[in-house]
């Protein structure tokens, strides 16, 4: 890409490099989470819902080396994970995976050994009335923020804030259910995707509509914001639904929009100057 900023977009149809001028696919596969570190990509790779019925422990953490605009073949760092993982990130010396299917967050050390399980709720039936469907993670300072989707519980989403020992500090109810992503802005407010409303919204109350699609995927740099949106359909059809990446300036004015052949699941700015990262550059 030749844009000033490049973004990595995870999706059910692969990893894409995206800028104002367009997109290019870097890897094929089913991806729900991605983060960047020292120019490399660390992803949660999984399989379709249909394939997971035969092999539910088909999730893996994969590292891709990014060099000269290309990815290598990838190295599997952890395998045998539940297929219903979501966001991943580095924070406070560890690597973190949101294990949505088990209502917990898994913590890995630098040798990719699991060193802790942080349970947010008890094991429950998936997509049942007690499934909070945790989907987003952000560490910042001595705090960790998690997004509780809560649509299956038929209640508004919540951002729950914990200390490093996972003692709950605060719980912030949001106006809608089914929200995604958490970004801590410079003023301390949390920005998130109010997905079902086609908006991004801050905990301070300011809201900006992107379109009438489903917003998911959010990256915030010093000078611009990138937001994913997509058509929304039945779970088994989501692997073929297209999407968009919309670029805004920091005053929320639209700069550009790029069509994507897949719905974004997570977005990161490649150079790491991105407040969606727990440890931004």
C-alpha positions as a printed NumPy array, in Angstrom:
array([[  0.   ,   0.   ,   0.   ],
       [  1.119,   3.592,  -0.538],
       [ -1.012,   5.327,   2.084],
       [  0.411,   7.241,   4.994],
       [ -1.095,   4.695,   7.387],
       [ -1.709,   1.002,   6.792],
       [ -4.121,  -1.123,   8.808],
       [ -4.336,  -4.835,   9.447],
       [ -7.885,  -6.179,   9.28 ],
       [ -8.829,  -9.63 ,  10.562],
       [-11.884, -11.289,   9.063],
       [-13.55 , -14.615,   8.366],
       [-11.979, -14.54 ,   4.912],
       [ -8.407, -13.784,   5.865],
       [ -6.041, -11.004,   6.894],
       [ -6.099,  -7.816,   4.814],
       [ -3.764,  -4.843,   4.515],
       [ -5.964,  -1.758,   4.089],
       [ -5.38 ,   1.945,   3.459],
       [ -7.297,   4.836,   1.958],
       [ -6.415,   3.653,  -1.554],
       [ -7.683,   0.095,  -1.236],
       [ -6.961,  -3.339,   0.19 ],
       [ -4.792,  -6.376,  -0.403],
       [ -5.184,  -9.836,   1.084],
       [ -2.154, -11.037,   3.033],
       [ -3.346, -14.429,   4.307],
       [ -6.297, -16.764,   3.917],
       [ -8.169, -18.204,   6.879],
       [-10.72 , -17.507,   9.586],
       [ -9.518, -14.855,  12.043],
       [-11.302, -13.265,  15.005],
       [ -8.408, -11.421,  16.659],
       [ -5.196,  -9.667,  15.639],
       [ -2.549,  -7.514,  17.275],
       [  0.798,  -6.11 ,  16.152],
       [  4.216,  -6.016,  17.803],
       [  7.544,  -4.972,  16.282],
       [  6.021,  -5.157,  12.833],
       [  4.77 ,  -8.742,  13.219],
       [  1.178,  -9.966,  13.441],
       [ -0.208, -12.168,  16.203],
       [ -3.61 , -13.629,  15.416],
       [ -6.327, -15.815,  16.818],
       [ -7.111, -18.193,  13.957],
       [-10.156, -20.419,  14.039],
       [-12.603, -22.219,  11.746],
       [-16.189, -21.752,  10.619],
       [-19.082, -22.547,  12.932],
       [-19.89 , -25.612,  10.833],
       [-16.318, -26.945,  11.027],
       [-16.192, -26.269,  14.774],
       [-19.054, -28.685,  15.35 ],
       [-16.68 , -31.52 ,  14.413],
       [-13.618, -30.022,  16.145],
       [-14.481, -27.42 ,  18.8  ],
       [-10.845, -27.088,  19.925],
       [ -9.652, -25.804,  16.573],
       [ -8.484, -22.363,  17.674],
       [ -4.817, -21.339,  17.576],
       [ -2.524, -18.379,  18.139],
       [ -0.394, -17.757,  15.065],
       [  2.502, -15.35 ,  14.489],
       [  3.125, -13.972,  11.015],
       [  6.338, -12.155,  10.168],
       [  5.577,  -9.082,   8.066],
       [  8.394,  -8.116,   5.709],
       [  8.364,  -6.014,   2.539],
       [  4.582,  -5.945,   2.41 ],
       [  4.18 ,  -9.713,   2.688],
       [  3.534, -12.288,   5.396],
       [  5.482, -15.486,   5.849],
       [  3.696, -18.832,   6.156],
       [  3.025, -18.264,   9.852],
       [  4.099, -20.094,  12.998],
       [  1.566, -21.745,  15.288],
       [  2.455, -20.709,  18.849],
       [ -0.51 , -22.246,  20.702],
       [ -3.056, -24.754,  19.412],
       [ -5.984, -26.782,  20.722],
       [ -7.843, -23.681,  21.9  ],
       [-11.594, -23.365,  21.907],
       [-12.77 , -22.126,  18.518],
       [-14.789, -19.259,  20.   ],
       [-11.913, -16.97 ,  20.959],
       [-11.946, -13.298,  20.092],
       [ -9.532, -10.431,  20.695],
       [ -5.835, -10.838,  21.491],
       [ -3.196,  -8.406,  22.736],
       [  0.055,  -7.926,  24.61 ],
       [ -0.104,  -6.273,  28.036],
       [  2.069,  -6.126,  31.144],
       [  4.509,  -8.784,  30.   ],
       [  1.848, -11.289,  28.913],
       [ -0.202, -12.209,  25.866],
       [ -3.969, -12.26 ,  26.388],
       [ -6.797, -14.086,  24.63 ],
       [-10.489, -13.498,  25.189],
       [-11.986, -17.006,  25.378],
       [-15.591, -16.049,  24.728],
       [-16.866, -19.608,  24.721],
       [-15.8  , -20.186,  28.34 ],
       [-16.407, -16.681,  29.802],
       [-12.751, -16.231,  30.649],
       [ -9.51 , -14.534,  29.619],
       [ -6.398, -16.651,  29.113],
       [ -2.93 , -15.301,  29.909],
       [  0.261, -16.621,  28.266],
       [  3.901, -15.919,  29.093],
       [  6.701, -15.108,  26.653],
       [  7.299, -18.84 ,  26.036],
       [  3.638, -19.27 ,  25.07 ],
       [  2.752, -21.283,  28.151],
       [ -0.641, -20.577,  29.673],
       [  0.076, -19.105,  33.101],
       [ -3.389, -18.035,  34.225],
       [ -7.1  , -18.385,  33.594],
       [ -9.109, -15.327,  34.597],
       [-12.696, -16.431,  34.841],
       [-15.27 , -13.663,  34.371],
       [-18.294, -15.905,  34.766],
       [-19.096, -19.583,  35.311],
       [-19.256, -22.039,  32.41 ],
       [-22.667, -21.719,  30.769],
       [-24.494, -22.885,  27.663],
       [-23.215, -21.034,  24.613],
       [-25.652, -18.459,  23.303],
       [-27.843, -19.289,  26.3  ],
       [-29.512, -16.752,  28.617],
       [-26.462, -16.566,  30.917],
       [-23.804, -16.151,  28.214],
       [-22.207, -12.686,  28.519],
       [-20.154, -13.37 ,  25.348],
       [-17.053, -11.405,  26.362],
       [-15.524, -10.127,  23.125],
       [-13.012,  -7.313,  23.735],
       [ -9.912,  -6.688,  25.861],
       [ -7.912,  -3.562,  26.643],
       [ -5.192,  -3.232,  29.267],
       [ -4.025,   0.225,  30.273],
       [ -1.882,   1.185,  33.247],
       [ -2.957,  -0.966,  36.187],
       [ -6.412,  -1.703,  34.767],
       [ -8.024,  -4.152,  32.361],
       [-11.255,  -3.391,  30.512],
       [-13.503,  -6.121,  29.082],
       [-16.593,  -5.801,  26.886],
       [-19.598,  -7.935,  27.807],
       [-21.686,  -8.245,  24.625],
       [-24.774,  -9.389,  26.59 ],
       [-27.161,  -9.878,  23.655],
       [-27.842, -13.474,  24.665],
       [-28.674, -12.221,  28.153],
       [-31.12 ,  -9.72 ,  26.592],
       [-29.551,  -6.795,  28.4  ],
       [-27.35 ,  -3.816,  27.457],
       [-23.642,  -4.349,  26.936],
       [-21.245,  -3.467,  29.753],
       [-17.607,  -2.469,  30.01 ],
       [-16.241,  -4.043,  33.186],
       [-12.968,  -2.705,  34.593],
       [-10.661,  -4.858,  36.732],
       [ -7.365,  -4.384,  38.5  ],
       [ -4.408,  -6.555,  37.495],
       [ -5.586,  -9.276,  39.905],
       [ -9.015,  -9.267,  38.232],
       [-10.841,  -7.667,  41.112],
       [-13.728,  -5.674,  39.701],
       [-13.294,  -1.895,  39.984],
       [-16.132,  -0.523,  37.894],
       [-18.975,  -1.619,  35.645],
       [-20.259,   0.756,  32.953],
       [-23.636,  -0.097,  31.358],
       [-23.893,   0.968,  27.716],
       [-26.997,   2.191,  25.85 ],
       [-27.219,  -0.824,  23.505],
       [-26.651,  -4.539,  23.489],
       [-24.179,  -6.359,  21.222],
       [-21.326,  -3.808,  21.423],
       [-17.686,  -4.467,  20.424],
       [-14.182,  -3.024,  20.899],
       [-12.705,  -0.767,  23.584],
       [-10.315,   2.145,  23.028],
       [ -9.163,   4.424,  25.839],
       [ -8.91 ,   7.972,  24.497],
       [ -6.47 ,  10.612,  25.665],
       [ -9.098,  12.142,  27.975],
       [ -9.77 ,   8.808,  29.696],
       [-13.12 ,   8.175,  28.017],
       [-13.659,   4.774,  26.411],
       [-14.649,   4.64 ,  22.75 ],
       [-16.463,   1.549,  21.452],
       [-18.57 ,   0.251,  18.572],
       [-22.294,   0.519,  19.221],
       [-22.609,  -2.204,  16.645],
       [-26.36 ,  -2.58 ,  16.19 ],
       [-26.758,   1.185,  15.702],
       [-24.02 ,   1.558,  13.099],
       [-22.167,   3.968,  15.393],
       [-19.103,   4.521,  17.486],
       [-19.799,   6.029,  20.907],
       [-17.785,   7.167,  23.902],
       [-18.599,   6.611,  27.549],
       [-18.855,  10.402,  27.72 ],
       [-21.986,  10.124,  25.565],
       [-20.729,  11.434,  22.211],
       [-21.914,   9.241,  19.316],
       [-21.136,   9.236,  15.592],
       [-23.013,   7.166,  13.028],
       [-20.956,   5.531,  10.297],
       [-23.833,   4.017,   8.341],
       [-26.748,   1.677,   8.945],
       [-24.531,  -1.393,   8.949],
       [-22.994,  -3.291,  11.875],
       [-19.889,  -1.623,  13.293],
       [-17.078,  -3.853,  14.548],
       [-13.345,  -3.196,  14.555],
       [-11.863,   0.08 ,  15.791],
       [ -8.385,   1.643,  15.657],
       [ -7.53 ,   5.168,  16.817],
       [ -4.28 ,   6.912,  15.907],
       [ -3.048,  10.438,  16.59 ],
       [ -4.633,  11.843,  13.465],
       [ -7.321,   9.407,  12.289],
       [ -9.775,   6.689,  13.26 ],
       [-10.518,   3.489,  11.334],
       [-13.86 ,   1.739,  11.864],
       [-15.112,  -1.515,  10.396],
       [-18.705,  -2.098,   9.376],
       [-20.527,  -4.856,   7.564],
       [-23.777,  -6.425,   6.587],
       [-25.135,  -8.572,   9.401],
       [-26.669, -11.959,   8.843],
       [-27.277, -15.386,  10.262],
       [-24.194, -16.894,  11.902],
       [-23.634, -19.499,   9.193],
       [-23.712, -16.778,   6.495],
       [-21.258, -14.365,   8.107],
       [-18.276, -15.909,   6.369],
       [-19.446, -14.597,   3.003],
       [-20.802, -11.173,   3.933],
       [-18.764,  -8.128,   2.775],
       [-17.806,  -5.037,   4.743],
       [-16.118,  -1.633,   4.764],
       [-13.329,   0.231,   6.484],
       [-14.205,   3.888,   7.07 ],
       [-11.542,   6.468,   7.909],
       [-12.373,   9.516,  10.033],
       [-10.278,  12.397,  11.268],
       [-10.124,  12.953,  15.009],
       [-13.077,  15.347,  14.738],
       [-15.071,  12.396,  13.305],
       [-15.268,  13.777,   9.768],
       [-15.112,  11.159,   7.027],
       [-11.849,  11.004,   5.098],
       [-12.249,   7.864,   2.984],
       [-14.048,   4.546,   2.75 ],
       [-12.834,   1.216,   1.352],
       [-14.945,  -1.78 ,   0.383],
       [-13.753,  -5.151,   1.704],
       [-14.803,  -8.612,   0.54 ],
       [-15.234,  -9.684,   4.177],
       [-16.655,  -8.312,   7.421],
       [-13.917,  -6.964,   9.753],
       [-13.591,  -8.725,  13.108],
       [-10.671,  -6.674,  14.48 ],
       [ -8.509,  -3.797,  13.21 ],
       [ -5.023,  -2.617,  14.185],
       [ -2.835,   0.132,  12.78 ],
       [  0.277,  -1.565,  11.466],
       [  2.816,   0.928,  12.851],
       [  1.487,   0.459,  16.406],
       [  0.488,   4.117,  16.887],
       [ -2.969,   2.954,  17.861],
       [ -4.904,   3.504,  21.089],
       [ -6.784,   0.24 ,  20.508],
       [ -3.539,  -1.489,  21.55 ],
       [ -2.925,  -2.049,  25.233],
       [  0.64 ,  -0.834,  24.695],
       [  0.473,   1.704,  21.826],
       [  3.638,   3.056,  20.28 ]])
